[in-house]
Short mmCIF file of C-alpha atoms and ligand atoms in Angstrom, two decimals:
data_model
loop_
_atom_site.label_atom_id
_atom_site.label_comp_id
_atom_site.label_asym_id
_atom_site.label_seq_id
_atom_site.Cartn_x
_atom_site.Cartn_y
_atom_site.Cartn_z
CA UNK A 1 -13.92 -4.15 6.01
CA UNK A 2 -11.33 -4.34 8.57
CA UNK A 3 -11.35 -7.50 11.16
CA UNK A 4 -10.34 -6.98 14.51
CA UNK A 5 -9.91 -10.00 15.78
CA UNK A 6 -6.90 -10.63 18.18
CA UNK A 7 -5.50 -9.45 21.53
CA UNK A 8 -2.53 -8.15 19.85
CA UNK A 9 -4.89 -5.95 18.38
CA UNK A 10 -6.60 -4.84 21.29
CA UNK A 11 -3.50 -4.15 23.08
CA UNK A 12 -2.07 -1.82 20.43
CA UNK A 13 -5.44 -0.07 20.06
CA UNK A 14 -4.95 0.83 24.30
CA UNK A 15 -0.96 1.66 23.39
CA UNK A 16 -2.57 4.17 20.73
CA UNK A 17 -5.02 5.86 23.15
CA UNK A 18 -8.06 4.36 21.77
CA UNK A 19 -10.71 2.73 23.88
CA UNK A 20 -10.61 -0.97 24.50
CA UNK A 21 -13.90 -1.16 23.84
CA UNK A 22 -13.03 -0.69 20.12
CA UNK A 23 -10.99 -3.45 19.88
CA UNK A 24 -13.81 -5.98 20.11
CA UNK A 25 -11.67 -8.49 21.05
CA UNK A 26 -12.26 -12.06 20.38
CA UNK A 27 -15.35 -11.47 18.83
CA UNK A 28 -14.39 -11.59 15.14
CA UNK A 29 -16.92 -8.63 14.72
CA UNK A 30 -16.75 -6.86 11.31
CA UNK A 31 -16.41 -3.02 11.46
CA UNK A 32 -19.71 -1.90 9.75
CA UNK A 33 -19.43 1.22 7.51
CA UNK A 34 -20.93 3.67 10.27
CA UNK A 35 -17.54 2.68 12.19
CA UNK A 36 -15.57 4.12 9.54
CA UNK A 37 -14.24 7.11 11.44
CA UNK A 38 -12.99 4.71 14.03
CA UNK A 39 -11.13 2.49 11.02
CA UNK A 40 -9.59 5.78 10.00
CA UNK A 41 -8.58 6.50 13.53
CA UNK A 42 -6.85 3.32 13.82
CA UNK A 43 -5.32 3.26 10.53
CA UNK A 44 -3.78 6.75 10.81
CA UNK A 45 -2.24 6.16 14.05
CA UNK A 46 -1.60 2.74 12.85
CA UNK A 47 0.34 3.73 9.35
CA UNK A 48 3.19 5.35 11.68
CA UNK A 49 5.49 3.05 13.35
CA UNK A 50 4.03 1.28 16.32
CA UNK A 51 4.85 1.25 19.95
CA UNK A 52 4.43 -2.79 19.88
CA UNK A 53 6.35 -3.01 16.49
CA UNK A 54 3.25 -4.40 14.95
CA UNK A 55 3.91 -4.09 11.40
CA UNK A 56 0.70 -2.49 9.66
CA UNK A 57 -0.33 -3.79 6.30
CA UNK A 58 -0.89 -1.54 3.13
CA UNK A 59 -4.68 -1.24 2.47
CA UNK A 60 -6.25 -4.57 1.08
CA UNK A 61 -7.57 -3.44 -2.27
CA UNK A 62 -3.82 -2.18 -3.07
CA UNK A 63 -2.43 -5.81 -1.95
CA UNK A 64 -4.79 -7.54 -3.61
CA UNK A 65 -4.23 -5.28 -7.12
CA UNK A 66 -0.69 -6.55 -6.55
CA UNK A 67 -1.37 -9.97 -6.73
CA UNK A 68 -0.65 -10.49 -3.12
CA UNK A 69 -2.59 -12.99 -0.95
CA UNK A 70 -5.52 -11.50 0.83
CA UNK A 71 -7.87 -12.49 3.70
CA UNK A 72 -10.99 -11.17 1.83
CA UNK A 73 -11.85 -10.06 -1.82
CA UNK A 74 -11.97 -6.16 -1.69
CA UNK A 75 -14.83 -4.35 -3.18
CA UNK A 76 -15.63 -1.08 -4.79
CA UNK A 77 -17.95 0.47 -7.57
CA UNK A 78 -17.20 2.31 -10.61
CA UNK A 79 -19.08 5.50 -10.86
CA UNK A 80 -19.96 4.69 -6.54
CA UNK A 81 -19.79 8.75 -5.64
CA UNK A 82 -22.64 10.11 -7.28
CA UNK A 83 -26.04 10.20 -8.47
CA UNK A 84 -27.29 7.25 -6.49
CA UNK A 85 -26.59 8.46 -3.33
CA UNK A 86 -29.23 10.65 -1.19
CA UNK A 87 -26.14 12.38 0.54
CA UNK A 88 -24.91 13.51 -3.12
CA UNK A 89 -28.14 14.67 -4.08
CA UNK A 90 -28.33 16.97 -1.17
CA UNK A 91 -24.72 18.66 -2.23
CA UNK A 92 -25.81 19.23 -5.73
CA UNK A 93 -28.63 21.58 -4.45
CA UNK A 94 -25.49 23.57 -2.54
CA UNK A 95 -23.15 22.90 -5.54
CA UNK A 96 -25.44 22.77 -8.75
CA UNK A 97 -22.54 22.12 -11.25
CA UNK A 98 -20.57 19.29 -11.86
CA UNK A 99 -17.34 21.16 -12.38
CA UNK A 100 -17.88 23.27 -9.08
CA UNK A 101 -18.42 19.64 -7.31
CA UNK A 102 -15.49 18.37 -8.72
CA UNK A 103 -12.98 21.37 -8.64
CA UNK A 104 -13.62 22.49 -5.19
CA UNK A 105 -11.21 20.30 -3.11
CA UNK A 106 -13.66 20.08 0.24
CA UNK A 107 -16.26 19.12 -1.89
CA UNK A 108 -15.01 16.79 -4.13
CA UNK A 109 -13.30 15.19 -1.02
CA UNK A 110 -16.61 14.63 0.93
CA UNK A 111 -18.29 13.13 -2.59
CA UNK A 112 -15.46 10.90 -2.78
CA UNK A 113 -15.85 9.74 0.92
CA UNK A 114 -19.43 9.17 0.65
CA UNK A 115 -19.64 5.50 -0.43
CA UNK A 116 -16.65 4.88 1.69
CA UNK A 117 -18.78 5.86 4.73
CA UNK A 118 -21.97 4.48 3.68
CA UNK A 119 -20.78 1.11 2.69
CA UNK A 120 -17.03 0.48 3.64
CA UNK A 121 -16.17 -0.12 0.07
CA UNK A 122 -12.42 -0.59 -0.10
CA UNK A 123 -11.71 1.72 -2.82
CA UNK A 124 -12.04 5.53 -2.67
CA UNK A 125 -12.00 6.89 -6.02
CA UNK A 126 -11.18 10.71 -6.61
CA UNK A 127 -14.53 12.41 -7.53
CA UNK A 128 -13.72 13.74 -11.03
CA UNK A 129 -14.38 12.97 -14.58
CA UNK A 130 -12.49 12.01 -17.58
CA UNK A 131 -12.75 15.17 -19.12
CA UNK A 132 -11.25 17.16 -15.96
CA UNK A 133 -7.92 17.45 -17.69
CA UNK A 134 -9.04 18.82 -20.85
CA UNK A 135 -8.80 22.78 -20.07
CA UNK A 136 -4.80 21.95 -19.19
CA UNK A 137 -4.74 20.82 -22.82
CA UNK A 138 -6.29 24.31 -24.13
CA UNK A 139 -9.86 22.39 -24.55
CA UNK A 140 -12.86 23.95 -22.57
CA UNK A 141 -16.02 21.72 -21.67
CA UNK A 142 -19.15 22.00 -19.75
CA UNK A 143 -21.29 19.07 -18.43
CA UNK A 144 -24.88 19.68 -18.29
CA UNK A 145 -26.74 17.83 -15.34
CA UNK A 146 -29.30 16.34 -17.92
CA UNK A 147 -27.39 15.53 -20.98
CA UNK A 148 -23.74 15.22 -19.93
CA UNK A 149 -20.41 16.62 -21.37
CA UNK A 150 -20.43 19.26 -23.82
CA UNK A 151 -17.83 20.40 -25.82
CA UNK A 152 -16.92 22.77 -28.75
CA UNK A 153 -16.01 20.00 -31.51
CA UNK A 154 -12.80 19.66 -33.05
CA UNK A 155 -12.77 18.25 -36.41
CA UNK A 156 -10.00 20.46 -38.65
CA UNK A 157 -6.87 20.67 -38.64
CA UNK A 158 -6.73 24.30 -37.19
CA UNK A 159 -9.11 23.09 -34.43
CA UNK A 160 -6.75 20.16 -33.71
CA UNK A 161 -3.74 22.45 -33.55
CA UNK A 162 -5.13 24.67 -30.75
CA UNK A 163 -4.54 21.34 -28.37
CA UNK A 164 -1.38 21.88 -26.14
CA UNK A 165 1.00 19.75 -24.31
CA UNK A 166 0.36 20.36 -20.65
CA UNK A 167 3.60 21.59 -18.84
CA UNK A 168 2.52 21.49 -15.02
CA UNK A 169 -0.55 19.81 -13.98
CA UNK A 170 -0.16 21.03 -10.23
CA UNK A 171 -0.52 24.62 -11.70
CA UNK A 172 -3.65 23.72 -14.01
CA UNK A 173 -5.54 21.22 -12.06
CA UNK A 174 -4.37 21.96 -8.02
CA UNK A 175 -7.61 20.97 -6.76
CA UNK A 176 -6.96 17.18 -8.06
CA UNK A 177 -3.73 17.53 -5.79
CA UNK A 178 -5.39 18.75 -2.82
CA UNK A 179 -8.22 16.34 -3.14
CA UNK A 180 -6.17 13.41 -3.61
CA UNK A 181 -3.91 14.36 -0.82
CA UNK A 182 -6.68 14.75 1.44
CA UNK A 183 -8.11 11.66 0.52
CA UNK A 184 -5.03 9.56 1.59
CA UNK A 185 -5.13 11.38 5.12
CA UNK A 186 -8.66 10.69 5.63
CA UNK A 187 -8.61 7.05 4.77
CA UNK A 188 -5.33 5.96 6.22
CA UNK A 189 -4.94 2.47 5.52
CA UNK A 190 -8.48 1.24 5.62
CA UNK A 191 -9.02 1.85 2.06
CA UNK A 192 -7.06 2.44 -1.25
CA UNK A 193 -7.15 5.81 -2.92
CA UNK A 194 -7.72 5.39 -6.35
CA UNK A 195 -7.17 7.99 -9.47
CA UNK A 196 -8.06 7.38 -13.06
CA UNK A 197 -7.66 8.59 -16.61
CA UNK A 198 -9.79 8.59 -19.89
CA UNK A 199 -7.66 6.82 -22.58
CA UNK A 200 -7.26 8.53 -25.82
CA UNK A 201 -9.80 7.08 -27.75
CA UNK A 202 -12.73 7.63 -25.68
CA UNK A 203 -11.81 11.00 -24.82
CA UNK A 204 -11.24 11.60 -28.76
CA UNK A 205 -14.97 10.54 -29.26
CA UNK A 206 -15.94 13.74 -26.77
CA UNK A 207 -13.64 15.81 -28.58
CA UNK A 208 -14.85 15.14 -32.26
CA UNK A 209 -18.49 14.20 -31.52
CA UNK A 210 -18.82 17.21 -29.17
CA UNK A 211 -20.37 15.08 -26.44
CA UNK A 212 -21.97 11.93 -25.64
CA UNK A 213 -22.62 9.85 -28.78
CA UNK A 214 -24.49 6.43 -29.32
CA UNK A 215 -22.81 5.49 -32.81
CA UNK A 216 -19.79 7.92 -32.91
CA UNK A 217 -20.09 8.37 -36.31
CA UNK A 218 -18.11 11.61 -36.57
CA UNK A 219 -15.03 10.04 -35.30
CA UNK A 220 -15.46 6.99 -37.28
CA UNK A 221 -15.68 9.21 -40.39
CA UNK A 222 -12.61 10.88 -39.11
CA UNK A 223 -10.90 7.44 -39.06
CA UNK A 224 -11.46 6.73 -42.52
CA UNK A 225 -11.27 10.02 -44.33
CA UNK A 226 -8.60 11.75 -42.47
CA UNK A 227 -6.80 9.32 -39.96
CA UNK A 228 -3.41 11.20 -39.74
CA UNK A 229 -5.60 14.17 -38.18
CA UNK A 230 -7.04 11.75 -35.82
CA UNK A 231 -3.87 9.97 -34.82
CA UNK A 232 -2.38 13.54 -34.40
CA UNK A 233 -4.82 14.06 -31.76
CA UNK A 234 -4.88 10.54 -30.12
CA UNK A 235 -0.90 11.31 -29.97
CA UNK A 236 -1.35 14.51 -27.77
CA UNK A 237 -3.94 12.85 -25.66
CA UNK A 238 -1.61 9.86 -24.89
CA UNK A 239 1.24 12.28 -24.07
CA UNK A 240 -0.95 14.38 -22.00
CA UNK A 241 -2.96 11.78 -20.21
CA UNK A 242 0.53 9.66 -19.25
CA UNK A 243 1.83 12.70 -17.67
CA UNK A 244 -1.83 13.43 -16.09
CA UNK A 245 -1.63 9.90 -14.35
CA UNK A 246 1.54 10.19 -13.34
CA UNK A 247 0.89 13.52 -11.69
CA UNK A 248 -2.23 11.74 -9.87
CA UNK A 249 0.04 9.15 -8.15
CA UNK A 250 2.54 11.83 -7.21
CA UNK A 251 -0.75 13.65 -5.57
CA UNK A 252 -1.57 10.24 -3.55
CA UNK A 253 -3.17 7.98 -6.09
CA UNK A 254 -2.25 4.55 -5.04
CA UNK A 255 -4.03 2.53 -7.78
CA UNK A 256 -4.95 4.16 -11.36
CA UNK A 257 -7.89 2.97 -13.42
CA UNK A 258 -7.82 3.99 -16.94
CA UNK A 259 -10.91 4.11 -18.71
CA UNK A 260 -11.41 3.52 -22.81
CA UNK A 261 -15.25 2.82 -22.34
CA UNK A 262 -15.95 3.63 -25.61
CA UNK A 263 -13.52 1.48 -27.60
CA UNK A 264 -15.64 -1.74 -27.33
CA UNK A 265 -17.21 0.06 -30.24
CA UNK A 266 -14.45 -0.65 -32.57
CA UNK A 267 -14.04 -3.52 -34.86
CA UNK A 268 -10.88 -5.34 -33.98
CA UNK A 269 -8.99 -3.74 -36.82
CA UNK A 270 -10.01 -0.18 -35.83
CA UNK A 271 -9.31 -1.18 -32.12
CA UNK A 272 -5.54 -2.18 -33.20
CA UNK A 273 -5.23 0.92 -35.30
CA UNK A 274 -6.69 3.79 -32.96
CA UNK A 275 -7.47 2.31 -29.48
CA UNK A 276 -4.48 -0.21 -28.46
CA UNK A 277 -1.36 1.86 -29.38
CA UNK A 278 -2.67 5.05 -27.41
CA UNK A 279 -3.42 2.80 -24.19
CA UNK A 280 -0.26 1.19 -24.47
CA UNK A 281 1.57 4.58 -24.59
CA UNK A 282 -0.56 5.82 -21.55
CA UNK A 283 0.38 2.50 -19.98
CA UNK A 284 3.99 2.65 -20.94
CA UNK A 285 4.29 6.12 -19.46
CA UNK A 286 3.09 5.14 -16.12
CA UNK A 287 5.21 2.09 -15.95
CA UNK A 288 8.45 4.03 -16.82
CA UNK A 289 7.77 6.62 -13.91
CA UNK A 290 5.95 4.07 -11.31
CA UNK A 291 6.48 0.79 -12.26
CA UNK A 292 4.84 -0.60 -8.61
CA UNK A 293 1.66 1.40 -9.05
CA UNK A 294 -0.93 -1.24 -10.05
CA UNK A 295 -3.01 0.01 -13.33
CA UNK A 296 -6.62 -1.40 -13.97
CA UNK A 297 -8.14 -1.14 -17.50
CA UNK A 298 -11.63 -0.79 -18.18
CA UNK A 299 -13.85 -0.86 -21.60
CA UNK A 300 -17.45 -1.32 -21.83
CA UNK A 301 -18.83 -3.96 -24.23
CA UNK A 302 -15.18 -5.63 -24.10
CA UNK A 303 -16.06 -8.86 -24.18
CA UNK A 304 -14.37 -9.70 -27.50
CA UNK A 305 -11.08 -7.61 -26.52
CA UNK A 306 -10.05 -9.04 -23.13
CA UNK A 307 -6.93 -10.73 -24.74
CA UNK A 308 -5.94 -6.95 -26.26
CA UNK A 309 -6.97 -5.30 -22.75
CA UNK A 310 -4.23 -7.94 -21.18
CA UNK A 311 -1.71 -7.11 -23.83
CA UNK A 312 -1.39 -3.52 -22.89
CA UNK A 313 0.78 -4.34 -19.96
CA UNK A 314 -1.77 -3.18 -17.47
CA UNK A 315 -1.77 -5.57 -13.99
CA UNK A 316 -5.66 -5.72 -13.80
CA UNK A 317 -8.35 -5.94 -16.71
CA UNK A 318 -11.69 -4.82 -15.56
CA UNK A 319 -14.47 -7.20 -17.27
CA UNK A 320 -17.92 -6.17 -18.10
CA UNK A 321 -20.32 -8.63 -17.65
CA UNK A 322 -20.32 -10.49 -21.14
CA UNK A 323 -17.42 -12.67 -19.91
CA UNK A 324 -17.21 -15.07 -17.12
CA UNK A 325 -14.03 -14.63 -14.89
CA UNK A 326 -13.31 -18.43 -15.77
CA UNK A 327 -13.65 -17.37 -19.73
CA UNK A 328 -11.31 -14.38 -19.20
CA UNK A 329 -8.47 -16.30 -17.17
CA UNK A 330 -8.99 -19.21 -20.03
CA UNK A 331 -8.66 -16.78 -22.78
CA UNK A 332 -5.94 -14.49 -21.30
CA UNK A 333 -4.00 -17.53 -20.11
CA UNK A 334 -1.55 -16.34 -18.07
CA UNK A 335 -1.61 -14.74 -14.33
CA UNK A 336 -3.22 -11.44 -14.60
CA UNK A 337 -5.50 -9.45 -12.03
CA UNK A 338 -9.25 -9.19 -12.86
CA UNK A 339 -11.79 -7.11 -11.68
CA UNK A 340 -15.52 -7.04 -11.61
CA UNK A 341 -18.22 -8.17 -13.13
CA UNK A 342 -21.52 -8.18 -11.62
CA UNK A 343 -24.25 -6.65 -14.06
CA UNK A 344 -25.12 -3.27 -12.42
CA UNK A 345 -28.63 -4.19 -13.18
CA UNK A 346 -28.34 -7.25 -10.47
CA UNK A 347 -28.65 -4.46 -7.88
CA UNK A 348 -32.21 -3.80 -8.81
CA UNK A 349 -32.83 -7.23 -8.04
CA UNK A 350 -33.87 -9.13 -4.84
CA UNK A 351 -31.58 -9.92 -2.14
CA UNK A 352 -31.23 -13.60 -2.88
CA UNK A 353 -30.55 -13.06 -6.35
CA UNK A 354 -27.68 -10.37 -5.52
CA UNK A 355 -26.19 -13.17 -3.30
CA UNK A 356 -26.12 -15.90 -5.38
CA UNK A 357 -24.68 -14.12 -8.37
CA UNK A 358 -22.06 -11.97 -6.37
CA UNK A 359 -20.94 -15.25 -4.63
CA UNK A 360 -20.71 -17.24 -7.91
CA UNK A 361 -18.13 -14.40 -9.33
CA UNK A 362 -16.35 -14.72 -6.00
CA UNK A 363 -16.20 -18.46 -6.50
CA UNK A 364 -15.08 -18.68 -9.75
CA UNK A 365 -12.22 -16.00 -9.04
CA UNK A 366 -11.18 -18.15 -6.05
CA UNK A 367 -9.78 -15.03 -4.38
CA UNK A 368 -6.89 -15.16 -6.43
CA UNK A 369 -5.91 -11.83 -7.84
CA UNK A 370 -9.40 -10.49 -7.90
CA UNK A 371 -10.84 -7.04 -7.05
CA UNK A 372 -14.79 -6.91 -6.85
CA UNK A 373 -16.52 -4.65 -8.86
CA UNK A 374 -19.66 -3.94 -11.33
CA UNK A 375 -19.34 -4.70 -15.04
CA UNK A 376 -19.86 -0.92 -15.51
CA UNK A 377 -20.86 2.13 -13.73
CA UNK A 378 -23.57 1.55 -10.78
CA UNK A 379 -26.99 3.06 -12.43
CA UNK A 380 -27.97 6.54 -10.98
CA UNK A 381 -31.49 4.67 -9.76
CA UNK A 382 -30.25 1.82 -7.86
CA UNK A 383 -31.71 1.41 -4.46
CA UNK A 384 -28.92 1.98 -1.87
CA UNK A 385 -29.68 -0.81 0.77
CA UNK A 386 -29.23 -3.09 -2.12
CA UNK A 387 -25.52 -1.46 -2.74
CA UNK A 388 -24.73 -1.92 1.08
CA UNK A 389 -26.12 -5.39 1.00
CA UNK A 390 -23.56 -6.22 -2.39
CA UNK A 391 -20.76 -4.91 -0.55
CA UNK A 392 -21.65 -6.63 2.83
CA UNK A 393 -22.17 -10.18 0.93
CA UNK A 394 -18.43 -9.76 -0.76
CA UNK A 395 -16.94 -9.13 2.86
CA UNK A 396 -18.79 -12.03 4.20
CA UNK A 397 -17.74 -14.37 1.68
CA UNK A 398 -14.92 -17.12 2.98
CA UNK A 399 -12.81 -18.31 0.13
O1 LIG B 401 -18.95 5.46 -17.18
C1 LIG B 401 -17.70 5.11 -17.52
O2 LIG B 401 -17.62 4.39 -18.73
C2 LIG B 401 -16.57 5.48 -17.04
C3 LIG B 401 -15.58 6.35 -17.66
C4 LIG B 401 -16.26 7.74 -17.73
C5 LIG B 401 -16.36 8.46 -16.63
N1 LIG B 401 -17.13 9.91 -17.16
C6 LIG B 401 -15.94 8.42 -15.40
C7 LIG B 401 -16.36 8.90 -14.24
C8 LIG B 401 -16.99 8.32 -18.84
C9 LIG B 401 -17.05 7.70 -20.13
C10 LIG B 401 -17.10 9.79 -18.58
C11 LIG B 401 -18.04 10.54 -19.55
C12 LIG B 401 -19.13 11.21 -18.77
N2 LIG B 401 -19.10 12.21 -17.91
C13 LIG B 401 -20.32 10.80 -18.48
C14 LIG B 401 -21.10 9.57 -19.34
C15 LIG B 401 -21.78 10.25 -20.62
C16 LIG B 401 -21.70 9.50 -21.65
O3 LIG B 401 -21.45 9.89 -22.80
O4 LIG B 401 -22.72 8.47 -21.40
C17 LIG B 401 -21.13 11.70 -17.67
C18 LIG B 401 -22.43 11.68 -17.51
C19 LIG B 401 -20.28 12.74 -17.48
C20 LIG B 401 -20.50 13.58 -16.05
C21 LIG B 401 -20.14 12.76 -14.99
N3 LIG B 401 -19.27 12.41 -14.40
C22 LIG B 401 -21.10 13.05 -13.75
C23 LIG B 401 -22.73 13.95 -13.98
C24 LIG B 401 -20.63 12.73 -12.63
C25 LIG B 401 -21.00 12.21 -11.43
C26 LIG B 401 -21.31 10.89 -10.80
C27 LIG B 401 -22.22 10.07 -11.56
O5 LIG B 401 -22.38 9.65 -12.67
O6 LIG B 401 -23.34 10.68 -11.02
C28 LIG B 401 -19.20 12.10 -13.19
C29 LIG B 401 -18.51 11.44 -12.30
C30 LIG B 401 -17.32 10.55 -12.70
N4 LIG B 401 -17.24 10.39 -14.14
C31 LIG B 401 -16.79 9.70 -11.86
C32 LIG B 401 -15.67 8.93 -13.13
C33 LIG B 401 -14.89 7.52 -12.68
C34 LIG B 401 -16.48 9.68 -10.39
C35 LIG B 401 -15.73 8.80 -9.97
C36 LIG B 401 -16.58 7.80 -9.61
O7 LIG B 401 -17.25 7.58 -8.46
O8 LIG B 401 -16.31 6.23 -9.92
#
């Protein structure tokens, strides 16, 4: 949320032609989500140079991601745009397939903005999927409303050789560019626009298994019987995904989250062979072209891997709820950003539990290089009022 406190801000609003009443002078009132449009107007005007010479800052989450001292902890939620929102379910009736919703820029923009408008979250993530770039690499996919991603499995050398390196992401994914550009315009400085990609191991689980899996036995068999075939696929994915992440940054993404959601299913030995090197290739590709863009890494069930996650060279490690912020800081042992890590199930609890658990994380993080989030994606049946309560609790907390 955006705090409008000072008389200087009030005069600035007047100078911009905005009504004086919108300044809430001296009241210290917070702008609630329903005022999101006002915040857009303020920030869109303010991001240009101001008649009063006021220096408008970058959005809160971006500053926190860089490790700057911030006035309050920013918050957003993984999978925040989607099924848990009534507004989204209404749009599903009109646009029944996930591919339509994520590939028509106007629809993807509207969905990406829904959680920002409803809750005033500080991050606005592109509505898309980790599988979205696959057609650019020569791999088709479908997403079934009930059972999730579906692909023709790639398991032989001939099948894997059909994968290509995408030479121009703006031709194969023009809707991603349009959506990110539009999001930047719409949120101005009042939220940070996040892009995201899936990392090679997690993408490979979908390519080899042909869809969602619980034990990952096909890809694990490939690791043991034909590791060079798998590493050829992982290398192709790493090169494509590094380029695709850079394309998102050039289209407007201010922070990139990289998801290796299923790498937590690997033993440390296999993680070091089949996940880490390819995570690092993606991080290096982004850092080479865009060294100042903060990168967040996320892995589910990653309590055992937090040191490895930090070693990739990212700026922020997004924790699940199997470790505390204190433990992660102690184990990593150096200054790195942390994101997370409320168990998404807490959002089904009563308000006093949501408040207590959220504040306990905020106290531990001490407002130092921390972005509040859940430990994994928000569940589809989460009650919306609880989500709003969670976001408001973070914004109201004083360090
Ligand atoms: O959840 C994670 O671990 C994040 C990484 C991830 C995403 N997609 C990012 C995402 C993973 C592992 C996927 C694969 C995928 N794609 C699944 C999971 C299935 C499994 O194997 O368990 C599903 C169901 C899809 C299809 C999909 N993607 C749907 C139906 C939606 C709509 C939103 C929802 O969940 O209701 C998405 C959107 C999506 N996938 C986003 C992201 C970052 C959207 C942006 C956001 O709000 O975060």
